[in-house]
Short mmCIF file of C-alpha atoms and ligand atoms in Angstrom, two decimals:
data_model
loop_
_atom_site.label_atom_id
_atom_site.label_comp_id
_atom_site.label_asym_id
_atom_site.label_seq_id
_atom_site.Cartn_x
_atom_site.Cartn_y
_atom_site.Cartn_z
CA UNK A 1 71.93 57.74 7.86
CA UNK A 2 70.55 58.62 4.63
CA UNK A 3 66.85 60.35 4.70
CA UNK A 4 64.98 60.32 1.01
CA UNK A 5 62.64 63.24 1.29
CA UNK A 6 65.63 65.36 2.95
CA UNK A 7 63.89 68.63 1.69
CA UNK A 8 60.28 67.69 2.53
CA UNK A 9 58.72 69.26 5.73
CA UNK A 10 59.04 65.96 7.78
CA UNK A 11 62.74 66.69 7.49
CA UNK A 12 62.52 69.85 8.72
CA UNK A 13 60.01 69.84 10.91
CA UNK A 14 60.94 66.49 13.01
CA UNK A 15 63.78 64.67 11.86
CA UNK A 16 66.88 66.88 11.74
CA UNK A 17 65.71 68.95 14.91
CA UNK A 18 65.56 65.47 16.66
CA UNK A 19 68.66 64.31 15.32
CA UNK A 20 70.56 67.57 16.18
CA UNK A 21 69.46 67.21 20.09
CA UNK A 22 70.27 63.77 20.27
CA UNK A 23 74.08 64.92 19.04
CA UNK A 24 73.79 67.38 21.62
CA UNK A 25 73.20 65.44 24.36
CA UNK A 26 75.67 63.10 23.39
CA UNK A 27 72.93 60.18 21.95
CA UNK A 28 74.53 60.50 18.39
CA UNK A 29 78.40 59.04 18.32
CA UNK A 30 80.21 62.37 16.56
CA UNK A 31 81.42 60.31 13.53
CA UNK A 32 78.07 59.38 12.10
CA UNK A 33 76.82 61.37 9.04
CA UNK A 34 73.80 62.24 8.30
CA UNK A 35 73.17 62.09 4.32
CA UNK A 36 69.93 64.23 2.35
CA UNK A 37 68.56 62.44 -0.71
CA UNK A 38 66.11 64.96 -2.46
CA UNK A 39 65.66 65.79 -5.78
CA UNK A 40 66.36 69.42 -5.81
CA UNK A 41 69.97 70.57 -6.98
CA UNK A 42 71.87 71.57 -3.75
CA UNK A 43 75.30 71.38 -2.73
CA UNK A 44 76.08 70.01 1.17
CA UNK A 45 76.67 73.35 1.84
CA UNK A 46 73.46 74.78 0.82
CA UNK A 47 71.78 71.88 2.36
CA UNK A 48 73.44 72.87 5.81
CA UNK A 49 72.68 76.22 5.50
CA UNK A 50 68.74 75.20 4.72
CA UNK A 51 68.69 73.13 7.63
CA UNK A 52 69.76 75.51 9.84
CA UNK A 53 66.95 77.62 8.86
CA UNK A 54 64.63 75.10 10.08
CA UNK A 55 66.41 73.62 12.94
CA UNK A 56 67.68 77.36 14.61
CA UNK A 57 64.11 78.34 14.43
CA UNK A 58 63.82 76.85 17.84
CA UNK A 59 65.26 78.66 20.62
CA UNK A 60 66.93 76.80 22.60
CA UNK A 61 68.77 75.58 19.69
CA UNK A 62 69.60 79.18 18.84
CA UNK A 63 71.36 79.71 21.85
CA UNK A 64 74.14 77.64 21.18
CA UNK A 65 75.40 78.43 17.65
CA UNK A 66 78.66 76.55 18.12
CA UNK A 67 77.08 72.92 18.22
CA UNK A 68 74.90 73.51 15.30
CA UNK A 69 78.41 74.29 13.44
CA UNK A 70 79.95 70.96 14.45
CA UNK A 71 76.57 69.22 14.01
CA UNK A 72 76.04 70.93 10.28
CA UNK A 73 79.99 69.33 9.52
CA UNK A 74 78.10 65.68 9.38
CA UNK A 75 75.68 66.79 6.85
CA UNK A 76 76.11 66.05 3.26
CA UNK A 77 73.48 66.19 0.45
CA UNK A 78 73.09 63.80 -2.82
CA UNK A 79 70.76 65.11 -5.37
CA UNK A 80 69.10 62.84 -7.66
CA UNK A 81 65.64 61.75 -8.79
CA UNK A 82 64.41 59.04 -7.00
CA UNK A 83 63.90 56.44 -10.11
CA UNK A 84 67.01 57.48 -11.51
CA UNK A 85 69.98 54.66 -10.90
CA UNK A 86 72.80 57.14 -11.43
CA UNK A 87 71.45 58.88 -7.67
CA UNK A 88 71.92 55.43 -5.87
CA UNK A 89 75.55 54.81 -7.42
CA UNK A 90 76.13 58.09 -6.65
CA UNK A 91 74.96 57.70 -2.87
CA UNK A 92 76.73 54.36 -2.89
CA UNK A 93 79.57 56.23 -3.53
CA UNK A 94 78.72 58.80 -0.94
CA UNK A 95 78.58 56.21 1.86
CA UNK A 96 81.69 54.04 1.04
CA UNK A 97 83.34 57.62 1.01
CA UNK A 98 82.28 58.53 4.25
CA UNK A 99 83.05 54.88 5.71
CA UNK A 100 86.26 55.64 4.90
CA UNK A 101 86.76 59.14 6.48
CA UNK A 102 84.61 58.76 9.39
CA UNK A 103 85.01 54.79 10.32
CA UNK A 104 81.22 54.09 10.29
CA UNK A 105 81.87 50.74 9.28
CA UNK A 106 79.32 49.91 6.68
CA UNK A 107 76.13 50.45 9.29
CA UNK A 108 73.45 52.13 7.31
CA UNK A 109 69.98 53.19 8.62
CA UNK A 110 67.00 54.63 5.28
CA UNK A 111 64.97 56.62 6.18
CA UNK A 112 61.77 56.71 3.87
CA UNK A 113 60.60 60.42 4.13
CA UNK A 114 59.08 61.21 0.95
CA UNK A 115 55.64 60.85 -0.57
CA UNK A 116 54.53 56.91 0.14
CA UNK A 117 54.21 56.28 -3.34
CA UNK A 118 57.56 56.26 -3.76
CA UNK A 119 58.63 53.98 -0.94
CA UNK A 120 58.58 51.20 -2.86
CA UNK A 121 61.10 52.39 -5.81
CA UNK A 122 63.72 53.16 -3.58
CA UNK A 123 63.66 49.92 -1.56
CA UNK A 124 63.92 48.48 -4.99
CA UNK A 125 66.82 50.63 -6.00
CA UNK A 126 68.46 50.31 -2.79
CA UNK A 127 68.44 46.45 -3.66
CA UNK A 128 69.67 46.82 -6.88
CA UNK A 129 72.43 49.12 -5.70
CA UNK A 130 73.58 46.44 -3.18
CA UNK A 131 72.96 49.04 -0.85
CA UNK A 132 71.60 46.83 1.36
CA UNK A 133 73.40 43.98 3.70
CA UNK A 134 70.97 40.89 4.90
CA UNK A 135 71.47 40.48 8.70
CA UNK A 136 74.79 38.36 9.38
CA UNK A 137 73.23 35.68 12.22
CA UNK A 138 76.92 35.11 13.51
CA UNK A 139 77.47 39.36 13.93
CA UNK A 140 75.46 42.51 14.55
CA UNK A 141 77.16 44.72 12.32
CA UNK A 142 77.23 45.89 9.74
CA UNK A 143 73.50 46.71 9.84
CA UNK A 144 71.05 48.35 7.35
CA UNK A 145 67.69 49.11 8.78
CA UNK A 146 64.82 51.34 7.35
CA UNK A 147 62.55 53.42 8.65
CA UNK A 148 58.95 54.22 6.73
CA UNK A 149 57.27 57.07 7.36
CA UNK A 150 53.40 56.74 7.75
CA UNK A 151 50.84 56.33 6.12
CA UNK A 152 52.19 52.73 5.17
CA UNK A 153 49.96 51.86 2.46
CA UNK A 154 46.27 53.60 1.60
CA UNK A 155 44.31 49.91 2.18
CA UNK A 156 45.03 46.70 3.01
CA UNK A 157 46.19 45.82 -0.30
CA UNK A 158 48.61 48.66 -0.77
CA UNK A 159 49.98 47.80 2.58
CA UNK A 160 50.29 43.87 1.78
CA UNK A 161 52.20 45.22 -1.53
CA UNK A 162 54.42 47.41 0.57
CA UNK A 163 55.39 44.75 2.71
CA UNK A 164 56.09 42.58 -0.07
CA UNK A 165 58.48 44.98 -1.81
CA UNK A 166 60.35 45.58 1.60
CA UNK A 167 60.92 41.79 2.35
CA UNK A 168 62.12 41.28 -0.75
CA UNK A 169 64.94 43.72 -0.14
CA UNK A 170 64.73 44.05 3.68
CA UNK A 171 64.28 40.91 6.51
CA UNK A 172 61.26 41.89 8.63
CA UNK A 173 63.64 42.44 11.47
CA UNK A 174 65.66 45.21 9.56
CA UNK A 175 62.13 47.01 8.89
CA UNK A 176 61.28 50.10 11.56
CA UNK A 177 57.42 51.47 10.64
CA UNK A 178 57.10 54.38 12.36
CA UNK A 179 54.19 55.51 14.46
CA UNK A 180 55.00 58.76 16.27
CA UNK A 181 52.61 57.65 19.08
CA UNK A 182 54.67 55.03 19.97
CA UNK A 183 57.45 57.02 21.14
CA UNK A 184 55.62 59.69 23.16
CA UNK A 185 56.22 58.72 26.95
CA UNK A 186 52.76 58.96 28.05
CA UNK A 187 51.97 56.35 25.43
CA UNK A 188 54.65 53.79 26.85
CA UNK A 189 53.48 54.74 30.30
CA UNK A 190 50.22 52.66 29.64
CA UNK A 191 52.38 49.78 29.59
CA UNK A 192 53.63 50.66 32.44
CA UNK A 193 50.93 51.42 34.10
CA UNK A 194 49.14 48.31 32.98
CA UNK A 195 52.00 45.46 33.77
CA UNK A 196 54.05 47.45 36.56
CA UNK A 197 51.54 47.99 38.96
CA UNK A 198 49.49 45.15 40.64
CA UNK A 199 46.64 46.82 41.46
CA UNK A 200 44.87 47.75 38.16
CA UNK A 201 45.17 44.69 35.91
CA UNK A 202 42.53 42.49 38.08
CA UNK A 203 39.80 45.41 37.29
CA UNK A 204 41.08 45.62 33.47
CA UNK A 205 38.27 43.33 32.09
CA UNK A 206 34.38 43.07 31.36
CA UNK A 207 33.65 42.57 34.97
CA UNK A 208 34.35 46.01 35.66
CA UNK A 209 35.09 47.81 33.13
CA UNK A 210 31.75 49.90 31.76
CA UNK A 211 33.53 51.10 28.59
CA UNK A 212 36.34 53.30 27.21
CA UNK A 213 36.88 55.95 25.67
CA UNK A 214 39.83 57.34 23.86
CA UNK A 215 39.88 60.64 22.02
CA UNK A 216 42.52 62.26 19.95
CA UNK A 217 41.46 65.97 19.31
CA UNK A 218 43.15 68.39 17.48
CA UNK A 219 42.19 71.98 17.28
CA UNK A 220 44.66 72.82 14.39
CA UNK A 221 43.00 72.40 10.95
CA UNK A 222 44.64 70.77 7.80
CA UNK A 223 47.75 73.50 8.05
CA UNK A 224 48.72 73.27 4.50
CA UNK A 225 48.87 69.80 3.95
CA UNK A 226 45.74 68.95 2.31
CA UNK A 227 47.60 67.70 -0.42
CA UNK A 228 48.27 64.98 1.62
CA UNK A 229 44.95 64.68 3.63
CA UNK A 230 42.47 65.34 0.60
CA UNK A 231 43.61 61.32 -0.20
CA UNK A 232 43.62 60.36 3.35
CA UNK A 233 41.26 61.58 5.51
CA UNK A 234 41.23 61.16 9.14
CA UNK A 235 40.51 57.79 9.13
CA UNK A 236 43.88 56.62 7.11
CA UNK A 237 45.78 59.52 9.18
CA UNK A 238 45.08 59.08 12.53
CA UNK A 239 42.49 56.16 12.97
CA UNK A 240 44.61 53.08 11.54
CA UNK A 241 47.48 54.51 13.30
CA UNK A 242 47.89 56.52 15.95
CA UNK A 243 44.65 55.79 17.38
CA UNK A 244 45.16 51.72 17.15
CA UNK A 245 48.48 52.18 18.82
CA UNK A 246 46.35 53.48 21.85
CA UNK A 247 43.91 50.94 21.57
CA UNK A 248 45.94 48.09 21.31
CA UNK A 249 48.23 49.22 24.55
CA UNK A 250 45.20 49.95 26.14
CA UNK A 251 43.55 46.18 25.91
CA UNK A 252 46.49 44.04 25.06
CA UNK A 253 47.21 41.05 27.63
CA UNK A 254 50.20 40.74 29.72
CA UNK A 255 53.28 40.60 27.41
CA UNK A 256 55.69 37.84 28.39
CA UNK A 257 58.72 39.97 27.83
CA UNK A 258 59.07 43.54 27.02
CA UNK A 259 61.03 42.74 23.59
CA UNK A 260 59.79 43.63 20.41
CA UNK A 261 58.44 40.20 19.44
CA UNK A 262 56.30 39.98 22.46
CA UNK A 263 54.82 43.01 23.07
CA UNK A 264 53.59 43.13 19.25
CA UNK A 265 52.06 39.49 19.34
CA UNK A 266 49.59 40.87 21.92
CA UNK A 267 49.00 43.37 19.92
CA UNK A 268 48.07 42.22 17.18
CA UNK A 269 46.23 39.95 19.11
CA UNK A 270 44.00 43.16 20.27
CA UNK A 271 43.45 43.79 16.36
CA UNK A 272 42.66 40.17 15.63
CA UNK A 273 39.97 40.07 18.00
CA UNK A 274 38.19 43.45 17.31
CA UNK A 275 35.02 43.25 15.50
CA UNK A 276 34.92 43.78 11.72
CA UNK A 277 32.32 46.42 10.92
CA UNK A 278 30.17 45.20 8.40
CA UNK A 279 29.96 47.65 5.36
CA UNK A 280 26.07 47.76 5.74
CA UNK A 281 26.86 48.10 9.56
CA UNK A 282 28.86 51.33 9.42
CA UNK A 283 26.53 53.94 9.72
CA UNK A 284 25.28 52.76 12.82
CA UNK A 285 28.51 52.36 14.22
CA UNK A 286 30.78 54.99 13.06
CA UNK A 287 30.16 58.59 12.67
CA UNK A 288 31.54 60.85 10.37
CA UNK A 289 32.00 64.44 9.48
CA UNK A 290 33.90 67.43 7.86
CA UNK A 291 34.58 70.79 9.64
CA UNK A 292 32.69 73.59 8.33
CA UNK A 293 34.08 77.43 9.38
CA UNK A 294 33.74 78.07 13.07
CA UNK A 295 35.86 79.50 15.18
CA UNK A 296 38.63 78.23 17.77
CA UNK A 297 39.79 80.17 21.13
CA UNK A 298 37.74 83.15 19.87
CA UNK A 299 39.90 83.87 15.95
CA UNK A 300 37.52 83.18 13.28
CA UNK A 301 38.37 79.87 11.12
CA UNK A 302 37.65 79.08 7.83
CA UNK A 303 35.84 75.37 6.93
CA UNK A 304 37.59 72.56 4.95
CA UNK A 305 36.08 73.11 2.03
CA UNK A 306 37.58 76.82 2.30
CA UNK A 307 41.17 75.55 2.99
CA UNK A 308 43.92 75.97 0.24
CA UNK A 309 44.17 73.30 -1.98
CA UNK A 310 41.24 71.45 -0.85
CA UNK A 311 38.31 70.67 -3.91
CA UNK A 312 35.42 72.65 -2.89
CA UNK A 313 32.88 70.02 -2.74
CA UNK A 314 35.26 67.84 -1.01
CA UNK A 315 33.91 65.00 1.04
CA UNK A 316 37.01 64.35 2.76
CA UNK A 317 36.12 63.16 6.64
CA UNK A 318 37.84 65.72 9.21
CA UNK A 319 35.99 63.76 12.05
CA UNK A 320 35.18 60.13 12.93
CA UNK A 321 33.29 58.68 15.92
CA UNK A 322 33.13 54.98 16.37
CA UNK A 323 32.31 52.32 18.45
CA UNK A 324 34.21 49.03 18.62
CA UNK A 325 34.14 45.77 20.45
CA UNK A 326 36.61 43.66 21.19
CA UNK A 327 35.49 39.77 21.15
CA UNK A 328 37.63 38.32 23.57
CA UNK A 329 37.13 36.90 27.06
CA UNK A 330 38.76 40.07 28.87
CA UNK A 331 36.70 42.51 26.95
CA UNK A 332 33.46 40.91 26.05
CA UNK A 333 30.41 43.09 25.27
CA UNK A 334 32.70 46.42 26.15
CA UNK A 335 32.03 48.70 24.27
CA UNK A 336 35.34 50.87 22.75
CA UNK A 337 34.46 54.89 22.00
CA UNK A 338 37.16 55.98 20.07
CA UNK A 339 36.92 59.45 18.50
CA UNK A 340 39.30 62.08 16.68
CA UNK A 341 39.09 65.37 14.66
CA UNK A 342 40.60 68.27 13.25
CA UNK A 343 38.99 71.66 14.23
CA UNK A 344 37.68 70.34 17.38
CA UNK A 345 37.47 73.12 20.51
CA UNK A 346 41.23 71.95 22.42
CA UNK A 347 44.13 69.92 21.55
CA UNK A 348 43.97 66.60 24.03
CA UNK A 349 44.34 62.80 23.77
CA UNK A 350 43.08 60.89 26.68
CA UNK A 351 42.06 57.05 27.31
CA UNK A 352 39.75 57.13 29.76
CA UNK A 353 38.29 53.70 31.41
CA UNK A 354 34.70 54.05 32.82
CA UNK A 355 33.86 51.35 35.46
CA UNK A 356 30.60 49.85 36.90
CA UNK A 357 28.65 51.83 39.25
CA UNK A 358 28.92 50.28 42.64
CA UNK A 359 26.53 47.67 42.83
CA UNK A 360 23.86 49.51 45.35
CA UNK A 361 23.04 53.25 45.86
CA UNK A 362 23.54 52.84 49.47
CA UNK A 363 23.81 56.91 50.00
CA UNK A 364 20.68 57.66 47.79
CA UNK A 365 20.56 58.76 44.36
CA UNK A 366 23.15 61.98 44.81
CA UNK A 367 26.26 59.59 43.36
CA UNK A 368 24.21 58.17 40.68
CA UNK A 369 25.74 60.28 38.28
CA UNK A 370 29.76 59.31 38.85
CA UNK A 371 31.33 56.16 38.31
CA UNK A 372 34.75 55.45 38.76
CA UNK A 373 36.60 56.79 35.77
CA UNK A 374 40.32 56.48 35.45
CA UNK A 375 41.73 59.11 33.13
CA UNK A 376 45.10 58.92 31.24
CA UNK A 377 46.00 62.10 29.85
CA UNK A 378 49.12 61.68 27.22
CA UNK A 379 48.89 65.10 25.85
CA UNK A 380 49.26 67.86 26.42
CA UNK A 381 48.75 68.03 30.47
CA UNK A 382 50.36 64.84 30.87
CA UNK A 383 48.62 63.18 33.55
CA UNK A 384 46.74 59.90 35.42
CA UNK A 385 43.77 60.72 37.45
CA UNK A 386 40.62 58.40 39.14
CA UNK A 387 38.15 60.03 40.07
CA UNK A 388 35.94 58.90 43.21
CA UNK A 389 33.12 59.55 45.10
CA UNK A 390 33.87 61.81 48.53
CA UNK A 391 31.59 63.01 51.18
CA UNK A 392 31.33 67.14 50.94
CA UNK A 393 31.93 68.14 54.42
CA UNK A 394 28.63 68.77 56.14
CA UNK A 395 25.77 67.30 58.29
CA UNK A 396 24.32 65.66 55.28
CA UNK A 397 25.66 63.00 53.27
CA UNK A 398 26.12 64.76 50.04
CA UNK A 399 28.29 62.97 47.97
CA UNK A 400 30.48 64.78 45.32
CA UNK A 401 33.02 63.22 42.95
CA UNK A 402 36.65 64.34 43.27
CA UNK A 403 40.06 63.35 41.69
CA UNK A 404 43.20 61.82 42.74
CA UNK A 405 45.83 62.99 40.43
CA UNK A 406 49.21 62.26 39.08
CA UNK A 407 51.11 64.91 37.15
CA UNK A 408 54.56 63.73 35.05
CA UNK A 409 55.73 67.18 35.02
CA UNK A 410 55.75 67.75 38.53
CA UNK A 411 56.68 63.89 39.57
CA UNK A 412 59.57 63.90 37.53
CA UNK A 413 60.85 67.61 36.63
CA UNK A 414 62.73 66.47 33.56
CA UNK A 415 62.33 67.42 29.99
CA UNK A 416 61.02 64.22 28.17
CA UNK A 417 62.74 63.44 24.88
CA UNK A 418 60.73 63.55 21.47
CA UNK A 419 59.20 60.79 19.62
CA UNK A 420 61.19 61.32 17.24
CA UNK A 421 64.62 61.27 19.14
CA UNK A 422 63.22 58.67 21.38
CA UNK A 423 62.12 56.39 17.97
CA UNK A 424 65.30 57.18 16.07
CA UNK A 425 67.57 56.54 18.76
CA UNK A 426 65.60 53.09 19.18
CA UNK A 427 66.26 52.45 15.62
CA UNK A 428 69.56 53.08 15.83
CA UNK A 429 70.37 50.66 18.29
CA UNK A 430 68.20 47.77 17.10
CA UNK A 431 65.14 48.33 19.03
CA UNK A 432 61.76 47.32 17.21
CA UNK A 433 59.50 47.26 20.31
CA UNK A 434 57.95 50.53 19.22
CA UNK A 435 57.94 50.32 15.97
CA UNK A 436 54.69 48.21 13.64
CA UNK A 437 55.53 44.90 12.90
CA UNK A 438 53.91 43.27 9.17
CA UNK A 439 51.27 41.64 10.61
CA UNK A 440 50.23 44.44 12.92
CA UNK A 441 49.63 47.07 10.30
CA UNK A 442 48.26 44.79 8.02
CA UNK A 443 45.52 43.57 10.48
CA UNK A 444 45.14 47.49 11.45
CA UNK A 445 44.01 48.17 7.94
CA UNK A 446 41.69 45.02 7.92
CA UNK A 447 39.88 46.65 10.09
CA UNK A 448 39.74 50.40 9.06
CA UNK A 449 38.89 49.20 5.70
CA UNK A 450 35.18 48.73 5.73
CA UNK A 451 34.76 52.66 7.36
CA UNK A 452 37.19 53.44 4.81
CA UNK A 453 35.18 52.06 1.54
CA UNK A 454 32.00 53.89 2.88
CA UNK A 455 33.14 57.76 1.46
CA UNK A 456 35.25 56.49 -1.11
CA UNK A 457 34.50 57.93 -4.54
CA UNK A 458 33.80 54.43 -6.30
CA UNK A 459 30.79 54.23 -3.53
CA UNK A 460 27.03 56.55 -4.31
CA UNK A 461 28.26 59.68 -2.96
CA UNK A 462 26.34 60.58 0.34
CA UNK A 463 26.79 63.71 1.74
CA UNK A 464 29.08 64.22 4.52
CA UNK A 465 27.85 65.80 8.08
CA UNK A 466 29.74 69.50 8.28
CA UNK A 467 30.10 70.50 11.98
CA UNK A 468 31.20 74.19 13.21
CA UNK A 469 34.70 74.09 13.96
CA UNK A 470 35.63 74.68 17.56
CA UNK A 471 32.62 72.09 18.05
CA UNK A 472 33.28 68.57 18.88
CA UNK A 473 32.58 67.20 15.89
CA UNK A 474 28.35 66.42 14.34
CA UNK A 475 25.38 65.84 16.48
CA UNK A 476 25.39 62.36 15.36
CA UNK A 477 28.57 61.79 17.35
CA UNK A 478 26.61 62.49 20.72
CA UNK A 479 23.89 60.14 19.40
CA UNK A 480 26.23 57.31 18.85
CA UNK A 481 27.28 57.03 22.47
CA UNK A 482 23.76 58.84 24.06
CA UNK A 483 22.01 55.17 22.30
CA UNK A 484 24.20 53.47 24.47
CA UNK A 485 23.00 55.29 27.50
CA UNK A 486 26.46 56.94 27.60
CA UNK A 487 28.27 60.19 26.98
CA UNK A 488 31.12 61.46 25.40
CA UNK A 489 33.83 63.15 28.26
CA UNK A 490 33.99 66.81 28.59
CA UNK A 491 37.44 67.30 28.07
C1 BG6 B 1 50.20 62.93 12.15
C2 BG6 B 1 48.88 63.78 11.26
O1 BG6 B 1 50.86 61.83 11.71
O2 BG6 B 1 50.16 63.11 13.61
C3 BG6 B 1 48.36 64.72 11.74
O3 BG6 B 1 49.37 62.87 10.32
C4 BG6 B 1 48.45 64.85 13.04
O4 BG6 B 1 47.64 65.28 10.67
C5 BG6 B 1 49.51 64.57 13.92
O5 BG6 B 1 48.31 66.43 13.25
C6 BG6 B 1 49.10 64.27 15.57
O6 BG6 B 1 50.79 64.15 16.25
P1 BG6 B 1 50.34 64.97 17.50
O7 BG6 B 1 52.02 64.44 17.84
O8 BG6 B 1 50.95 66.55 17.55
O9 BG6 B 1 49.28 64.19 18.53
#
């Protein structure tokens, strides 16, 4: 495995810890080496030391220093500029040497974890230096695969261009576009919940569902990533990727099989059916905001514009709420309300399905405000609950909403794999079900593009609403659903 951008944040925070864990639990063959490729001059030994610093910060790993030493022996480093042909020549020699010494048989996994503007160039150089083998229809090895980190492009045109560049060198079956939400157990469980149980699917449609709410709330701010975030904003950062994954899994039809093409084809159909919002209509369906100063858990926190490396007059949105329709038979007329933001009161990701009310208020009004609701809590309290109305004990017919619940932790009591561990393993095994296909990523961009262009610099500047950190976004987010006689879930 070769990691481009090996000294970066992602490698240190996610990739290396995930690889180390896979190695410790015996999921990564002892002989498979990991080669870091980056600009900073460093020896293999210095690279191992640097990785130890980031990984051993984790307490469970620190308790087992010997296993780190074993793991570190498989780390190597190639120093080069990403544009420099000499670097790729050196990389090729290193990989050939490792093949000989470790018997890795020419299998290659390239991980693009650099700044996204470098992806095209790196891929082209890999091709030029014969580092990529086309799949052989008669043998499944040696194989070459590439994992492409998000953001995959910054709009539809650049995503298409990146796909073109990748497909000049790789076949689609070799390309693994990663979205770490798909590595989360609770996200995968959406499929299992829907398609391994018989009782929910018959009511999972416009006849029974009033509306759906998907929330991806974060209490953290931009966290020193303003360099990236200033040019991305929340729509690129969360809506185009993670939110679209939750939406498609929630709304898709049953696939004919759980295999990469069957599952992804159904997800693409949802994106195609999602109604495009005309630019003139964006303000009616979409509310954006940016966090101002406020308090989270009683602690004062600065506003976005006061974060390091954010322009003082920045109009980058950190919050978005929107209404979306999926124009197919299953979902016609059912609004999907999506909201996500940074510096909201708490970290919570949830998919909630609100069902239509009982047809008659037989028991008077006391239960009228409480339709049935199914909530899939993706994180951090991984759970599923179904709300229904029950009779409160007593002489009168007083009704109360109650919850029936399932909690992952209590039910299984095992530690889950982290999203990156799961996805790295799937890629090594050649299973792309949990990765995004070319048409899927392009459809997702096509859908969000009108929302992006709304506040891009090329359009007449509009002031961005500011919400206090620690609140659920600008007031207009509430009005968006209140205008439809609905309200956001209190989470
Ligand atoms: C990343 C975004 O993809 O996902 C971050 O770039 C965000 O801005 C993160 O904080 C959220 O991931 P998780 O797993 O903590 O929900």
